[in-house]
Short mmCIF file of C-alpha atoms in Angstrom, two decimals:
data_model
loop_
_atom_site.label_atom_id
_atom_site.label_comp_id
_atom_site.label_asym_id
_atom_site.label_seq_id
_atom_site.Cartn_x
_atom_site.Cartn_y
_atom_site.Cartn_z
CA MET E 1 22.39 -3.61 -5.45
CA PRO E 2 18.72 -4.30 -4.63
CA GLU E 3 16.15 -2.14 -6.38
CA GLU E 4 12.59 -1.39 -5.46
CA ARG E 5 9.70 0.11 -7.33
CA THR E 6 6.34 1.30 -6.06
CA VAL E 7 3.46 -0.37 -7.87
CA LEU E 8 0.50 0.93 -5.80
CA GLU E 9 0.02 4.10 -3.77
CA ALA E 10 -2.40 4.57 -0.86
CA ASP E 11 -5.33 5.85 -2.96
CA ALA E 12 -5.20 2.89 -5.36
CA ILE E 13 -4.90 0.45 -2.44
CA GLY E 14 -7.94 2.09 -0.81
CA ARG E 15 -10.03 1.77 -3.98
CA ALA E 16 -9.04 -1.88 -4.45
CA TRP E 17 -9.79 -2.75 -0.82
CA ARG E 18 -13.18 -0.99 -0.89
CA ARG E 19 -14.04 -3.00 -4.02
CA VAL E 20 -13.10 -6.19 -2.15
CA ALA E 21 -15.39 -5.14 0.72
CA HIS E 22 -18.30 -4.67 -1.69
CA GLU E 23 -17.62 -8.07 -3.29
CA ILE E 24 -17.69 -9.70 0.15
CA ALA E 25 -20.96 -7.92 0.98
CA GLU E 26 -22.53 -9.04 -2.31
CA ALA E 27 -21.53 -12.63 -1.63
CA ASN E 28 -22.87 -12.56 1.96
CA ALA E 29 -26.31 -11.01 2.30
CA ASP E 30 -26.37 -12.16 5.93
CA GLY E 31 -23.54 -9.96 7.18
CA SER E 32 -24.04 -11.16 10.74
CA ALA E 33 -22.48 -14.53 9.79
CA VAL E 34 -19.27 -12.93 8.47
CA LEU E 35 -16.14 -13.07 10.63
CA LEU E 36 -12.94 -11.48 9.30
CA VAL E 37 -9.71 -13.17 10.42
CA GLY E 38 -6.41 -11.51 9.58
CA ILE E 39 -3.36 -13.70 9.20
CA GLN E 40 -0.81 -12.49 11.74
CA ARG E 41 1.44 -9.77 10.57
CA GLY E 42 0.29 -8.36 7.23
CA GLY E 43 -3.32 -9.54 7.26
CA VAL E 44 -4.32 -8.15 10.66
CA PRO E 45 -4.40 -4.40 9.81
CA LEU E 46 -6.06 -5.17 6.47
CA ALA E 47 -8.78 -7.21 8.22
CA ALA E 48 -9.44 -4.27 10.58
CA LEU E 49 -9.74 -1.88 7.63
CA LEU E 50 -12.02 -4.30 5.81
CA GLY E 51 -14.14 -4.63 8.97
CA GLU E 52 -14.65 -0.86 9.14
CA THR E 53 -15.71 -0.70 5.48
CA LEU E 54 -18.02 -3.72 5.75
CA GLY E 55 -19.55 -2.29 8.93
CA GLY E 56 -20.61 0.74 6.93
CA ILE E 57 -22.03 -1.42 4.14
CA PHE E 58 -23.89 -3.85 6.43
CA GLY E 59 -24.98 -1.19 8.92
CA HIS E 60 -23.55 -3.08 11.91
CA ASP E 61 -20.14 -3.99 13.30
CA VAL E 62 -18.35 -6.89 11.65
CA ALA E 63 -16.33 -9.13 13.98
CA VAL E 64 -12.58 -9.13 13.34
CA GLY E 65 -9.97 -11.49 14.73
CA SER E 66 -6.51 -12.81 13.98
CA VAL E 67 -4.82 -16.17 13.48
CA GLU E 68 -1.19 -17.19 14.00
CA PRO E 69 -0.13 -19.86 11.48
CA GLY E 70 3.43 -20.32 12.83
CA LEU E 71 3.01 -23.66 14.58
CA HIS E 72 1.18 -25.16 11.59
CA ARG E 73 3.76 -24.34 8.91
CA ASP E 74 5.21 -27.20 6.86
CA ASP E 75 8.45 -25.37 6.10
CA LEU E 76 9.81 -24.69 9.59
CA SER E 77 13.00 -26.60 8.81
CA GLN E 78 13.73 -24.17 5.96
CA ARG E 79 12.40 -20.93 7.45
CA GLY E 80 12.99 -21.40 11.15
CA MET E 81 10.56 -20.27 13.82
CA SER E 82 9.66 -16.60 13.97
CA GLU E 83 8.04 -14.81 16.88
CA LEU E 84 4.57 -16.18 17.50
CA LEU E 85 1.74 -13.69 17.90
CA PRO E 86 -1.62 -14.55 19.49
CA THR E 87 -4.61 -15.99 17.72
CA GLU E 88 -7.58 -13.89 18.83
CA LEU E 89 -11.05 -14.85 17.71
CA PRO E 90 -14.06 -12.78 18.81
CA GLY E 91 -16.23 -15.78 19.68
CA ASP E 92 -17.24 -19.14 18.34
CA ILE E 93 -16.41 -19.76 14.68
CA ALA E 94 -18.96 -22.57 14.29
CA ASP E 95 -21.34 -21.91 11.40
CA LYS E 96 -19.62 -18.59 10.56
CA VAL E 97 -18.46 -17.45 7.15
CA ILE E 98 -14.77 -16.90 7.83
CA VAL E 99 -13.02 -14.48 5.49
CA LEU E 100 -9.33 -15.11 5.96
CA VAL E 101 -7.40 -11.91 5.14
CA ASP E 102 -3.77 -11.52 4.09
CA ASP E 103 -1.64 -8.89 2.41
CA VAL E 104 0.25 -10.94 -0.22
CA LEU E 105 -0.60 -14.40 -1.55
CA SER E 106 2.20 -16.33 -3.19
CA THR E 107 2.88 -20.04 -2.59
CA GLY E 108 -0.24 -20.66 -0.47
CA ARG E 109 1.71 -22.21 2.42
CA THR E 110 0.84 -19.50 4.95
CA VAL E 111 -2.85 -19.73 4.02
CA ARG E 112 -2.81 -23.51 4.42
CA ALA E 113 -1.18 -23.21 7.84
CA SER E 114 -3.72 -20.55 8.84
CA ILE E 115 -6.63 -22.77 7.85
CA ASP E 116 -5.14 -25.61 9.92
CA ALA E 117 -4.82 -23.25 12.89
CA LEU E 118 -8.43 -22.03 12.51
CA LEU E 119 -9.91 -25.51 12.31
CA GLY E 120 -8.54 -26.19 15.77
CA PHE E 121 -11.15 -23.72 17.06
CA GLY E 122 -14.23 -25.26 15.43
CA ARG E 123 -15.95 -25.94 12.13
CA PRO E 124 -17.02 -22.81 10.26
CA ARG E 125 -19.74 -22.84 7.59
CA CYS E 126 -17.04 -21.97 5.06
CA ILE E 127 -13.69 -20.24 4.74
CA ARG E 128 -13.08 -17.66 2.03
CA LEU E 129 -9.81 -15.89 1.23
CA ALA E 130 -9.32 -12.16 0.64
CA VAL E 131 -5.89 -10.85 -0.33
CA LEU E 132 -4.69 -7.40 -1.25
CA ILE E 133 -2.05 -8.74 -3.68
CA ASP E 134 -2.03 -12.05 -5.57
CA ARG E 135 1.43 -12.51 -7.06
CA GLY E 136 1.06 -16.10 -8.29
CA HIS E 137 3.76 -18.77 -7.75
CA ARG E 138 1.41 -21.28 -6.06
CA GLU E 139 2.86 -24.45 -4.59
CA LEU E 140 -0.49 -25.61 -3.18
CA PRO E 141 -3.98 -25.64 -4.70
CA ILE E 142 -5.09 -22.43 -2.96
CA ARG E 143 -7.09 -19.75 -4.75
CA PRO E 144 -8.27 -16.40 -3.39
CA ASP E 145 -11.97 -15.57 -3.52
CA PHE E 146 -11.43 -11.81 -3.31
CA VAL E 147 -8.38 -10.03 -4.76
CA GLY E 148 -7.43 -6.38 -4.57
CA LYS E 149 -4.81 -6.59 -7.33
CA ASN E 150 -3.23 -9.37 -9.37
CA LEU E 151 0.47 -8.58 -9.60
CA PRO E 152 2.50 -11.07 -11.66
CA THR E 153 6.08 -11.14 -10.40
CA HIS E 154 9.30 -13.03 -10.88
CA PRO E 155 9.93 -15.67 -8.17
CA ASP E 156 13.08 -13.82 -7.04
CA GLU E 157 11.18 -10.59 -6.42
CA HIS E 158 9.71 -9.71 -3.03
CA VAL E 159 6.36 -7.90 -2.69
CA GLU E 160 5.94 -5.74 0.39
CA VAL E 161 2.85 -3.90 1.61
CA ARG E 162 3.97 -0.88 3.61
CA LEU E 163 1.72 0.52 6.31
CA THR E 164 1.54 3.86 8.06
CA ASP E 165 2.12 4.04 11.82
CA SER E 166 -1.67 3.77 12.27
CA GLY E 167 -1.81 0.53 10.20
CA ALA E 168 -3.29 2.00 7.01
CA PRO E 169 -1.81 0.71 3.73
CA GLN E 170 0.63 3.28 2.38
CA SER E 171 2.17 1.58 -0.66
CA VAL E 172 2.99 -1.70 -2.33
CA VAL E 173 6.55 -2.13 -3.54
CA ILE E 174 8.40 -4.80 -5.45
CA LYS E 175 11.98 -5.41 -4.35
CA THR E 176 14.35 -6.95 -6.88
CA PRO E 177 17.62 -8.57 -5.72
#
């Protein structure tokens, strides 16, 4: 019977994500060049939350968008095609500092597909990666620049970020088969 255990509650997630926002602000004195792009599904609400926090730090709104990596995946034959959601970018990405945002980083395949999707819209100054949870198990040479929590797991375990109805992070759980 599958088991699950909660490893982070809402208050700890909030603290970790605020710390990530401050790290992004420290690395980007020119906040007007920052564009947050959430990876469709788990990264989108986290990018919005990060945008609110960074807006308070920078003193101006921070642009937030989303990217759909589905058509750029290299494992479609194994996973199958899931519902595609729109890529929505709030303007030109040329010469912007893109902070790609996701909930859980594992193999790196979704991040790679998201970068491929983004580059179809232009050439940013650079792309950085912010993740709430880094669980390891990389299959590609992808490394996050900003991490809320490193959470070593067994490959058979599944990490899930649960959100409230309003999109705020509620908890992080590990499901064991």
